[in-house]
Amino acid sequence: MAANSTTVEVAERVTALDPEALRRDFPILDQQVHGKPLVYLDNAATTQKPRAVIDALVHYYEHDNANVHRGVHELSQRATNDYENARTTVQKFLGAAEPEEIIYTRGTTESINLVTASWGRANVRAGDEILISAMEHHSNIVPWQMLCEEKGATLKVVPINDDGEFLFDEYRKLLSNRTKIVAVNHVSNALGTINPVADIIKLAHEYGALALIDGAQAVAHLKVNVQKLDCDFYAFSSHKIFGPTGIGILYGKRALLEAMPPCEGGGDMIKSVTFEKTIYNDLPYKFEAGTPNIADAIGLGVAIQYVNDVGLDAIGAYEDDLLQYATERVGAIDGIRIIGTAKHKASVLSFTLGQIHPHDLGTVLDREGIAIRAGHHCAQPVMERFKVAATARASFAFYNTRDDVDRLVAALEKAREIFA
Ligand code: PLP
């Protein structure tokens, strides 16, 4: 009975989302590529934008464009209100305690670099250790390497198993009182693995270490609550959650952000300036030097409202079903090797097909109107772990359908014949 009621519940949640209706909100999806209707399966690289986000950008530039925080005039006040309201939207979306804990950045990459440059430089010393996992994106590897090099600290890597799962026992062994911070992704962009971040954070804290979560691939698919997770930092990019490029978020706990020095100096991040001494501004402005990306912050707020309206529960259930369907159908193709077979996955299907180079696969699929990504996905250590030079990656959003998967499968079969 219990299983039945769960099945019914999931089915109801799946049907609660109408992908065909939602697709109509995304004008870009309605086009032909090489004479075929576009199938967009590159959502892990960037997502498409609903009409509401595009309209918000146009509206801002047509009606409200002005610099924020400094003007007494009407346009500046409107721009400031919308810019700050978007921050509150992000705060609520992440379940953060206050809007001051939400820092606008250019994206996940800049958010992580802000932490390494500010918190890292102030707190990491020679002999300290920093832990990441073997499935990180380069943007959650290289900034830590740069910090370790500068400080004489050591970067340690938690290994993953053949399914692409985080090895918790190995993590426990690597932790020590030398560990300063643990930085892992919530969802792997190369494998789709959903990491047990709540447990990872809890254990880091038991060792007195901080925890940073790279949420770039999580926020469009899973509900996140930074207070429940108890993470110290959480980073994501707007363009991966149906918002504009060039804007992203760093969430940090207030006490940490208060204690951190600013990274960049300039306008807006100060309270007062004399040639003798500058008093820095309060949070969040201390970390937002110069004229910010106002329009795109507003666009991000609208994108999040859009996602809230669709509902992350419905999105999660729908995408789980779609990923399962895609895994079964693509997995049944002769010669397919799926890279990333974790028990808990979100929206990413990475694979190789026989000896065909993923770039060649990508090109054949493109001629069929299907956009996928081929390459190392900015996760070269993952490719090395699975002994492949590259993979082809289909990544899904709620506007994808089983029909898109069927088109992908047919095109992969065609590629197999071409390269046979
Ligand atoms: N982290 C993960 C897991 C990602 O997938 C990406 C982008 O693909 C990034 C970080 C970097 O995001 P951005 O290029 O938007 O800064």
Coordinates of N, CA and C in Angstrom, one line a residue, residues 26-116:
F26 N 9.1 29.8 -23.4 CA 10.6 30.0 -23.8 C 10.6 30.2 -25.3
P27 N 10.6 31.4 -25.8 CA 10.5 31.7 -27.3 C 11.7 31.0 -28.0
I28 N 12.8 30.9 -27.5 CA 14.0 30.3 -28.2 C 13.7 28.9 -28.7
L29 N 12.9 28.2 -27.9 CA 12.7 26.7 -28.2 C 11.9 26.5 -29.5
D30 N 11.2 27.5 -29.9 CA 10.3 27.4 -31.0 C 11.1 27.8 -32.3
Q31 N 12.1 27.0 -32.7 CA 12.8 27.3 -33.9 C 13.4 26.0 -34.6
Q32 N 13.7 26.2 -35.8 CA 14.3 25.0 -36.5 C 15.9 25.3 -36.6
V33 N 16.6 24.2 -36.4 CA 18.1 24.2 -36.5 C 18.4 23.2 -37.6
H34 N 19.1 23.6 -38.6 CA 19.4 22.8 -39.8 C 18.2 22.1 -40.3
G35 N 17.1 22.8 -40.3 CA 15.8 22.3 -40.9 C 15.0 21.4 -40.0
K36 N 15.5 21.2 -38.7 CA 14.8 20.3 -37.8 C 14.4 21.1 -36.6
P37 N 13.2 20.8 -36.0 CA 12.9 21.5 -34.7 C 14.0 21.3 -33.7
L38 N 14.3 22.4 -33.0 CA 15.4 22.4 -32.0 C 15.0 21.5 -30.8
V39 N 16.0 20.6 -30.5 CA 15.9 19.9 -29.2 C 17.1 20.4 -28.4
Y40 N 16.8 21.1 -27.3 CA 17.9 21.8 -26.5 C 18.2 20.9 -25.3
L41 N 19.3 20.2 -25.3 CA 19.7 19.3 -24.2 C 21.1 19.7 -23.7
D42 N 21.3 21.0 -23.6 CA 22.6 21.5 -23.0 C 22.3 22.4 -21.8
N43 N 21.4 22.0 -21.0 CA 20.9 22.9 -19.9 C 21.9 23.0 -18.8
A44 N 22.8 22.0 -18.7 CA 23.9 22.1 -17.6 C 24.9 23.2 -18.0
A45 N 25.0 23.5 -19.3 CA 25.9 24.5 -19.7 C 25.3 25.9 -19.5
T46 N 24.1 26.0 -20.0 CA 23.3 27.2 -19.7 C 21.8 26.9 -20.0
T47 N 20.9 27.5 -19.3 CA 19.5 27.2 -19.5 C 18.9 28.3 -20.4
Q48 N 17.8 28.1 -21.0 CA 17.1 29.1 -21.8 C 16.2 30.0 -20.8
K49 N 15.8 31.1 -21.4 CA 15.2 32.2 -20.6 C 13.7 32.3 -20.9
P50 N 12.8 32.3 -19.9 CA 11.4 32.5 -20.2 C 11.1 33.9 -20.6
R51 N 10.0 34.1 -21.3 CA 9.6 35.4 -21.7 C 9.6 36.4 -20.6
A52 N 9.2 36.0 -19.4 CA 9.1 36.9 -18.2 C 10.5 37.5 -17.9
V53 N 11.5 36.7 -18.1 CA 12.9 37.3 -17.8 C 13.3 38.2 -18.9
I54 N 13.0 37.8 -20.1 CA 13.4 38.7 -21.3 C 12.6 40.0 -21.2
D55 N 11.3 39.9 -20.8 CA 10.5 41.1 -20.7 C 11.0 42.0 -19.6
A56 N 11.5 41.4 -18.5 CA 11.9 42.2 -17.4 C 13.2 43.0 -17.7
L57 N 14.1 42.4 -18.6 CA 15.3 43.1 -19.0 C 14.9 44.3 -19.9
V58 N 14.0 44.0 -20.8 CA 13.6 45.0 -21.8 C 12.9 46.2 -21.0
H59 N 12.0 45.8 -20.1 CA 11.3 46.8 -19.3 C 12.3 47.7 -18.5
Y60 N 13.2 47.0 -17.9 CA 14.2 47.8 -17.1 C 14.9 48.8 -18.0
Y61 N 15.4 48.4 -19.2 CA 16.1 49.4 -20.0 C 15.2 50.4 -20.6
E62 N 13.9 50.0 -20.9 CA 13.0 51.0 -21.5 C 12.4 52.0 -20.5
H63 N 12.3 51.6 -19.2 CA 11.6 52.4 -18.2 C 12.4 52.9 -17.0
D64 N 13.3 52.0 -16.5 CA 13.8 52.2 -15.2 C 15.3 52.4 -15.1
N65 N 16.0 52.3 -16.2 CA 17.5 52.3 -16.2 C 18.1 53.5 -15.5
A66 N 18.8 53.3 -14.4 CA 19.5 54.3 -13.6 C 20.5 53.6 -12.7
N67 N 21.5 54.4 -12.2 CA 22.4 53.7 -11.2 C 21.7 53.6 -9.9
V68 N 22.1 52.6 -9.2 CA 21.4 52.2 -7.9 C 22.1 52.9 -6.7
H69 N 21.4 53.0 -5.6 CA 21.9 53.4 -4.3 C 22.3 54.9 -4.1
R70 N 22.5 55.6 -5.3 CA 23.1 56.9 -5.1 C 22.2 58.0 -5.6
G71 N 21.1 57.6 -6.2 CA 20.3 58.7 -6.8 C 19.1 59.0 -5.9
V72 N 18.6 60.3 -5.9 CA 17.4 60.6 -5.2 C 16.2 60.6 -6.2
H73 N 16.6 60.5 -7.5 CA 15.5 60.7 -8.5 C 14.7 59.4 -8.7
E74 N 13.6 59.5 -9.2 CA 12.6 58.4 -9.3 C 13.2 57.2 -10.0
L75 N 13.9 57.4 -11.1 CA 14.4 56.2 -11.8 C 15.4 55.4 -11.0
S76 N 16.3 56.2 -10.3 CA 17.3 55.5 -9.5 C 16.6 54.7 -8.3
Q77 N 15.5 55.3 -7.8 CA 14.8 54.7 -6.7 C 14.1 53.4 -7.2
R78 N 13.5 53.5 -8.4 CA 12.9 52.2 -9.0 C 14.0 51.2 -9.2
A79 N 15.1 51.6 -9.8 CA 16.2 50.6 -10.1 C 16.7 50.0 -8.8
T80 N 16.8 50.8 -7.8 CA 17.3 50.3 -6.5 C 16.3 49.4 -5.9
N81 N 15.1 49.8 -5.9 CA 14.0 48.9 -5.3 C 14.0 47.5 -6.0
D82 N 14.0 47.5 -7.3 CA 13.9 46.2 -8.0 C 15.2 45.4 -7.8
Y83 N 16.3 46.1 -7.8 CA 17.6 45.4 -7.5 C 17.6 44.7 -6.1
E84 N 17.2 45.5 -5.1 CA 17.2 45.0 -3.8 C 16.0 44.0 -3.6
N85 N 14.9 44.1 -4.2 CA 13.8 43.1 -4.1 C 14.3 41.8 -4.7
A86 N 15.1 41.9 -5.8 CA 15.6 40.6 -6.3 C 16.5 39.9 -5.3
R87 N 17.3 40.7 -4.5 CA 18.1 40.1 -3.5 C 17.3 39.4 -2.5
T88 N 16.1 40.0 -2.1 CA 15.2 39.4 -1.1 C 14.6 38.1 -1.7
T89 N 14.3 38.1 -3.0 CA 13.8 36.9 -3.6 C 14.8 35.8 -3.5
V90 N 16.1 36.1 -3.8 CA 17.1 35.1 -3.7 C 17.3 34.6 -2.3
Q91 N 17.2 35.5 -1.3 CA 17.3 35.2 0.1 C 16.3 34.2 0.5
K92 N 15.0 34.4 0.1 CA 13.9 33.5 0.5 C 14.1 32.2 -0.3
F93 N 14.5 32.3 -1.5 CA 14.6 31.1 -2.3 C 15.7 30.1 -1.7
L94 N 16.8 30.7 -1.2 CA 17.8 29.9 -0.5 C 17.5 29.6 0.9
G95 N 16.5 30.2 1.5 CA 16.2 30.0 2.9 C 17.2 30.7 3.8
A96 N 17.9 31.7 3.3 CA 18.9 32.5 4.1 C 18.2 33.3 5.1
A97 N 18.9 33.6 6.2 CA 18.2 34.4 7.3 C 18.0 35.8 7.0
E98 N 18.9 36.4 6.2 CA 18.7 37.9 5.9 C 19.3 38.2 4.5
P99 N 18.7 39.2 3.9 CA 19.2 39.6 2.6 C 20.7 40.0 2.6
E100 N 21.2 40.5 3.7 CA 22.6 40.9 3.8 C 23.6 39.8 3.6
E101 N 23.0 38.5 3.7 CA 23.9 37.4 3.5 C 24.0 37.0 2.0
I102 N 23.3 37.7 1.2 CA 23.3 37.4 -0.3 C 24.1 38.5 -1.0
I103 N 25.3 38.0 -1.6 CA 26.2 38.9 -2.3 C 26.0 38.6 -3.8
Y104 N 25.8 39.7 -4.6 CA 25.8 39.5 -6.0 C 27.2 39.4 -6.5
T105 N 27.4 38.4 -7.4 CA 28.7 38.2 -8.1 C 28.4 38.1 -9.6
R106 N 29.4 37.7 -10.3 CA 29.2 37.4 -11.8 C 28.7 36.0 -12.0
G107 N 28.9 35.2 -11.0 CA 28.5 33.8 -11.2 C 29.2 32.9 -10.1
T108 N 29.0 31.6 -10.3 CA 29.6 30.6 -9.3 C 31.1 30.8 -9.3
T109 N 31.7 31.0 -10.4 CA 33.2 31.1 -10.5 C 33.6 32.3 -9.6
E110 N 33.0 33.4 -9.8 CA 33.4 34.6 -9.0 C 33.1 34.4 -7.6
S111 N 32.0 33.7 -7.3 CA 31.6 33.5 -5.9 C 32.7 32.7 -5.1
I112 N 33.1 31.7 -5.8 CA 34.2 30.8 -5.1 C 35.5 31.6 -5.0
N113 N 35.8 32.3 -6.1 CA 37.1 33.1 -6.0 C 37.0 34.2 -5.0
L114 N 35.8 34.7 -4.7 CA 35.6 35.7 -3.6 C 36.0 35.0 -2.3
V115 N 35.5 33.8 -2.1 CA 35.8 33.2 -0.8 C 37.3 32.8 -0.7
T116 N 37.9 32.3 -1.8 CA 39.3 32.0 -1.6 C 40.1 33.3 -1.4

